[in-house]
Amino acid sequence: MVWVIGRAAISVMPSQSGTLTYDGSAQSPEWANFDSTKLALGGTTTGTNAGSYNAAFTPTANYQWQDGTTAAKTVAWVIGRATITIVPSQSGTLTYTGSVQSPSWANYDTAKLTLGGTTSGTDAGNYTATFTPTSNYQWDNGSTAAKNVSWSIGKAAGSLSLNPTSMTLNNATKTGTITVTRAGDGAITATSSNTGIATVSVSGTKVTVT
């Protein structure tokens, strides 16, 4: 007579216990409901980057799954993204020079964030760059979408010179011209303090006094 001792049944599948967060080093999960005398652990059991991995559990010689099978079953486990709490901002100031300029950034780490949007400019004004978390990171609200960050180039200080800086008008010479040289392209205006004596008009960079 042949008699048999059947395999004991495993009724509960192991699962990841607790959470893992990306820290740049290799990590392995803890397992709930895992008994190494009942199950052999295989598959992917260690990971570094944030994401989902699949471990495998196979019943040992004296055990089987509750459905009577003994084949390996896969169980997903996860390493979560690390959190970025501070959004980068422009460091220092830029002033118009006529050349292309790019800002420096405070709290910007290229390993954690990808820089995009408008990252350089020439004219004075406001610009918008973007920062997107890389694959192992997320913002503190769980989002991985790009964030807009404003930066600026300030206006340069103006300068103005006149040639000549003074003139004498009389009945013989009633009109004179002053040439204006200035930085930038701002409008040139001129006024007379006493239009009963002299009037002024402007054409381009020339001021005519009559």
mmCIF file of C-alpha atoms in Angstrom:
data_model
loop_
_atom_site.group_PDB
_atom_site.id
_atom_site.type_symbol
_atom_site.label_atom_id
_atom_site.label_comp_id
_atom_site.label_asym_id
_atom_site.label_seq_id
_atom_site.Cartn_x
_atom_site.Cartn_y
_atom_site.Cartn_z
ATOM 1 C CA MET A 1 0.000 0.000 0.000
ATOM 2 C CA VAL A 2 1.267 3.445 -0.905
ATOM 3 C CA TRP A 3 0.518 6.232 1.445
ATOM 4 C CA VAL A 4 1.246 9.950 1.038
ATOM 5 C CA ILE A 5 1.927 12.907 3.223
ATOM 6 C CA GLY A 6 0.588 15.914 1.354
ATOM 7 C CA ARG A 7 2.164 19.315 1.150
ATOM 8 C CA ALA A 8 0.952 21.919 3.604
ATOM 9 C CA ALA A 9 -0.917 24.857 2.056
ATOM 10 C CA ILE A 10 0.285 28.446 2.112
ATOM 11 C CA SER A 11 -2.801 30.610 2.329
ATOM 12 C CA VAL A 12 -1.304 34.099 2.496
ATOM 13 C CA MET A 13 0.908 35.597 -0.209
ATOM 14 C CA PRO A 14 3.885 37.628 1.073
ATOM 15 C CA SER A 15 3.760 41.401 0.535
ATOM 16 C CA GLN A 16 6.086 44.352 1.005
ATOM 17 C CA SER A 17 6.200 45.514 4.602
ATOM 18 C CA GLY A 18 6.684 49.241 5.109
ATOM 19 C CA THR A 19 7.978 51.627 2.455
ATOM 20 C CA LEU A 20 11.294 52.354 0.765
ATOM 21 C CA THR A 21 12.369 55.760 -0.558
ATOM 22 C CA TYR A 22 15.131 56.426 -3.045
ATOM 23 C CA ASP A 23 18.410 57.375 -1.351
ATOM 24 C CA GLY A 24 20.957 56.535 -4.067
ATOM 25 C CA SER A 25 21.931 53.197 -2.564
ATOM 26 C CA ALA A 26 20.745 49.623 -3.169
ATOM 27 C CA GLN A 27 17.764 48.617 -1.023
ATOM 28 C CA SER A 28 15.737 45.478 -0.381
ATOM 29 C CA PRO A 29 12.212 45.319 1.001
ATOM 30 C CA GLU A 30 11.033 43.692 4.194
ATOM 31 C CA TRP A 31 8.366 41.046 3.628
ATOM 32 C CA ALA A 32 5.173 40.407 5.574
ATOM 33 C CA ASN A 33 4.010 36.758 5.760
ATOM 34 C CA PHE A 34 7.337 35.414 4.489
ATOM 35 C CA ASP A 35 8.764 32.275 6.099
ATOM 36 C CA SER A 36 11.969 31.072 4.476
ATOM 37 C CA THR A 37 11.188 27.484 5.554
ATOM 38 C CA LYS A 38 8.013 27.600 3.458
ATOM 39 C CA LEU A 39 9.000 29.808 0.562
ATOM 40 C CA ALA A 40 12.128 30.428 -1.504
ATOM 41 C CA LEU A 41 12.654 34.071 -2.442
ATOM 42 C CA GLY A 42 13.822 34.941 -5.960
ATOM 43 C CA GLY A 43 13.229 37.354 -8.792
ATOM 44 C CA THR A 44 14.374 40.923 -8.263
ATOM 45 C CA THR A 45 15.049 41.365 -4.573
ATOM 46 C CA THR A 46 17.242 44.481 -4.612
ATOM 47 C CA GLY A 47 16.929 47.821 -6.372
ATOM 48 C CA THR A 48 18.420 51.316 -6.364
ATOM 49 C CA ASN A 49 16.235 53.542 -8.510
ATOM 50 C CA ALA A 50 12.694 54.561 -7.686
ATOM 51 C CA GLY A 51 10.131 52.304 -9.348
ATOM 52 C CA SER A 52 8.378 48.950 -9.188
ATOM 53 C CA TYR A 53 10.158 45.593 -9.040
ATOM 54 C CA ASN A 54 8.975 41.972 -9.059
ATOM 55 C CA ALA A 55 10.148 39.399 -6.551
ATOM 56 C CA ALA A 56 9.198 35.717 -6.864
ATOM 57 C CA PHE A 57 8.134 33.247 -4.168
ATOM 58 C CA THR A 58 8.301 29.486 -4.718
ATOM 59 C CA PRO A 59 6.981 26.950 -2.178
ATOM 60 C CA THR A 60 9.653 24.705 -0.699
ATOM 61 C CA ALA A 61 9.415 20.903 -0.900
ATOM 62 C CA ASN A 62 6.800 20.503 1.838
ATOM 63 C CA TYR A 63 4.502 23.327 0.832
ATOM 64 C CA GLN A 64 2.153 24.415 -1.924
ATOM 65 C CA TRP A 65 -0.128 27.332 -2.631
ATOM 66 C CA GLN A 66 -3.691 27.067 -1.465
ATOM 67 C CA ASP A 67 -4.780 26.342 -5.047
ATOM 68 C CA GLY A 68 -2.523 23.274 -5.038
ATOM 69 C CA THR A 69 0.148 24.697 -7.335
ATOM 70 C CA THR A 70 3.831 24.944 -6.555
ATOM 71 C CA ALA A 71 4.969 27.337 -9.280
ATOM 72 C CA ALA A 72 6.613 30.637 -8.408
ATOM 73 C CA LYS A 73 4.309 33.607 -7.899
ATOM 74 C CA THR A 74 5.483 37.168 -8.501
ATOM 75 C CA VAL A 75 4.922 39.941 -5.988
ATOM 76 C CA ALA A 76 5.511 43.603 -6.810
ATOM 77 C CA TRP A 77 7.456 45.847 -4.469
ATOM 78 C CA VAL A 78 8.286 49.527 -4.756
ATOM 79 C CA ILE A 79 10.993 52.103 -4.071
ATOM 80 C CA GLY A 80 9.329 55.503 -3.859
ATOM 81 C CA ARG A 81 10.680 58.755 -5.272
ATOM 82 C CA ALA A 82 12.593 61.065 -2.931
ATOM 83 C CA THR A 83 10.972 64.421 -2.191
ATOM 84 C CA ILE A 84 12.162 67.871 -3.286
ATOM 85 C CA THR A 85 10.909 70.475 -0.830
ATOM 86 C CA ILE A 86 12.469 73.683 -2.203
ATOM 87 C CA VAL A 87 11.822 75.034 -5.691
ATOM 88 C CA PRO A 88 14.916 76.655 -7.283
ATOM 89 C CA SER A 89 15.081 80.435 -7.580
ATOM 90 C CA GLN A 90 17.314 82.975 -9.314
ATOM 91 C CA SER A 91 20.529 83.561 -7.414
ATOM 92 C CA GLY A 92 21.880 87.089 -7.637
ATOM 93 C CA THR A 93 20.898 89.644 -10.254
ATOM 94 C CA LEU A 94 21.536 90.199 -13.954
ATOM 95 C CA THR A 95 21.772 93.601 -15.661
ATOM 96 C CA TYR A 96 21.409 94.268 -19.367
ATOM 97 C CA THR A 97 24.756 94.243 -21.196
ATOM 98 C CA GLY A 98 23.692 93.669 -24.778
ATOM 99 C CA SER A 99 24.941 90.068 -24.601
ATOM 100 C CA VAL A 100 23.111 86.803 -23.931
ATOM 101 C CA GLN A 101 22.974 85.963 -20.224
ATOM 102 C CA SER A 102 21.736 83.044 -18.127
ATOM 103 C CA PRO A 103 20.882 83.155 -14.424
ATOM 104 C CA SER A 104 22.506 81.221 -11.632
ATOM 105 C CA TRP A 105 20.088 79.115 -9.590
ATOM 106 C CA ALA A 106 19.800 78.579 -5.851
ATOM 107 C CA ASN A 107 18.691 75.099 -4.711
ATOM 108 C CA TYR A 108 19.214 73.530 -8.139
ATOM 109 C CA ASP A 109 20.735 70.038 -8.358
ATOM 110 C CA THR A 110 21.033 68.559 -11.862
ATOM 111 C CA ALA A 111 20.704 65.055 -10.427
ATOM 112 C CA LYS A 112 17.282 65.935 -9.041
ATOM 113 C CA LEU A 113 15.853 68.406 -11.559
ATOM 114 C CA THR A 114 15.881 68.972 -15.309
ATOM 115 C CA LEU A 115 16.077 72.622 -16.358
ATOM 116 C CA GLY A 116 13.984 73.784 -19.313
ATOM 117 C CA GLY A 117 11.865 76.654 -20.567
ATOM 118 C CA THR A 118 13.648 79.935 -21.284
ATOM 119 C CA THR A 119 17.108 79.648 -19.758
ATOM 120 C CA SER A 120 18.875 82.602 -21.375
ATOM 121 C CA GLY A 121 18.021 86.082 -22.584
ATOM 122 C CA THR A 122 19.502 89.322 -23.878
ATOM 123 C CA ASP A 123 16.978 92.096 -23.308
ATOM 124 C CA ALA A 124 15.963 93.444 -19.924
ATOM 125 C CA GLY A 125 12.724 91.853 -18.748
ATOM 126 C CA ASN A 126 11.171 88.809 -17.142
ATOM 127 C CA TYR A 127 11.648 85.228 -18.348
ATOM 128 C CA THR A 128 10.269 81.834 -17.278
ATOM 129 C CA ALA A 129 12.356 78.701 -16.776
ATOM 130 C CA THR A 130 10.945 75.281 -15.849
ATOM 131 C CA PHE A 131 12.161 72.603 -13.444
ATOM 132 C CA THR A 132 11.063 68.979 -13.785
ATOM 133 C CA PRO A 133 11.960 66.251 -11.254
ATOM 134 C CA THR A 134 14.176 63.490 -12.632
ATOM 135 C CA SER A 135 13.042 59.860 -12.443
ATOM 136 C CA ASN A 136 13.965 59.346 -8.785
ATOM 137 C CA TYR A 137 12.397 62.531 -7.411
ATOM 138 C CA GLN A 138 9.070 64.282 -6.934
ATOM 139 C CA TRP A 139 7.783 67.554 -5.462
ATOM 140 C CA ASP A 140 6.571 67.514 -1.872
ATOM 141 C CA ASN A 141 2.933 67.288 -3.045
ATOM 142 C CA GLY A 142 3.699 64.091 -4.962
ATOM 143 C CA SER A 143 3.652 65.773 -8.374
ATOM 144 C CA THR A 144 6.317 65.207 -11.004
ATOM 145 C CA ALA A 145 5.114 67.944 -13.367
ATOM 146 C CA ALA A 146 7.331 70.869 -14.370
ATOM 147 C CA LYS A 147 7.170 74.007 -12.223
ATOM 148 C CA ASN A 148 7.581 77.481 -13.708
ATOM 149 C CA VAL A 149 10.155 79.778 -12.110
ATOM 150 C CA SER A 150 10.533 83.432 -13.099
ATOM 151 C CA TRP A 151 13.898 85.130 -13.522
ATOM 152 C CA SER A 152 14.833 88.565 -14.793
ATOM 153 C CA ILE A 153 17.425 90.762 -16.437
ATOM 154 C CA GLY A 154 17.376 94.283 -15.030
ATOM 155 C CA LYS A 155 17.710 97.440 -17.074
ATOM 156 C CA ALA A 156 21.167 98.990 -17.336
ATOM 157 C CA ALA A 157 21.733 102.461 -15.915
ATOM 158 C CA GLY A 158 21.097 105.160 -18.516
ATOM 159 C CA SER A 159 23.689 107.689 -19.731
ATOM 160 C CA LEU A 160 23.287 110.927 -21.685
ATOM 161 C CA SER A 161 25.665 113.401 -23.252
ATOM 162 C CA LEU A 162 25.045 116.642 -25.178
ATOM 163 C CA ASN A 163 27.133 118.257 -27.882
ATOM 164 C CA PRO A 164 27.427 121.158 -27.502
ATOM 165 C CA THR A 165 26.573 121.500 -23.838
ATOM 166 C CA SER A 166 25.795 125.208 -24.250
ATOM 167 C CA MET A 167 25.133 127.711 -27.058
ATOM 168 C CA THR A 168 24.554 131.435 -27.596
ATOM 169 C CA LEU A 169 21.711 132.583 -29.848
ATOM 170 C CA ASN A 170 21.010 136.158 -30.999
ATOM 171 C CA ASN A 171 19.390 138.065 -33.843
ATOM 172 C CA ALA A 172 22.203 137.017 -36.160
ATOM 173 C CA THR A 173 22.105 133.357 -35.153
ATOM 174 C CA LYS A 174 18.609 132.436 -34.111
ATOM 175 C CA THR A 175 18.806 128.609 -34.370
ATOM 176 C CA GLY A 176 21.194 126.027 -32.998
ATOM 177 C CA THR A 177 21.295 122.213 -32.857
ATOM 178 C CA ILE A 178 22.272 119.940 -29.996
ATOM 179 C CA THR A 179 23.199 116.304 -30.677
ATOM 180 C CA VAL A 180 22.142 113.849 -27.985
ATOM 181 C CA THR A 181 24.067 110.622 -27.354
ATOM 182 C CA ARG A 182 22.444 108.148 -24.960
ATOM 183 C CA ALA A 183 22.580 104.482 -24.038
ATOM 184 C CA GLY A 184 19.619 102.376 -25.074
ATOM 185 C CA ASP A 185 16.709 103.419 -27.226
ATOM 186 C CA GLY A 186 14.672 105.556 -24.838
ATOM 187 C CA ALA A 187 12.694 108.512 -26.178
ATOM 188 C CA ILE A 188 14.436 111.900 -26.232
ATOM 189 C CA THR A 189 12.399 114.914 -25.171
ATOM 190 C CA ALA A 190 13.282 118.564 -24.569
ATOM 191 C CA THR A 191 11.396 121.515 -23.107
ATOM 192 C CA SER A 192 11.960 125.249 -22.905
ATOM 193 C CA SER A 193 11.742 126.979 -19.563
ATOM 194 C CA ASN A 194 10.566 130.164 -21.303
ATOM 195 C CA THR A 195 8.926 129.688 -24.704
ATOM 196 C CA GLY A 196 8.673 133.480 -25.082
ATOM 197 C CA ILE A 197 12.443 133.524 -25.527
ATOM 198 C CA ALA A 198 13.250 130.137 -27.064
ATOM 199 C CA THR A 199 11.424 127.079 -28.390
ATOM 200 C CA VAL A 200 12.758 123.567 -28.855
ATOM 201 C CA SER A 201 11.917 120.647 -31.115
ATOM 202 C CA VAL A 202 13.270 117.086 -31.292
ATOM 203 C CA SER A 203 13.928 114.926 -34.354
ATOM 204 C CA GLY A 204 15.649 111.621 -33.585
ATOM 205 C CA THR A 205 18.762 112.482 -31.599
ATOM 206 C CA LYS A 206 18.797 116.168 -32.662
ATOM 207 C CA VAL A 207 17.363 118.960 -30.529
ATOM 208 C CA THR A 208 16.794 122.237 -32.360
ATOM 209 C CA VAL A 209 16.660 125.418 -30.306
ATOM 210 C CA THR A 210 15.141 128.565 -31.881
#
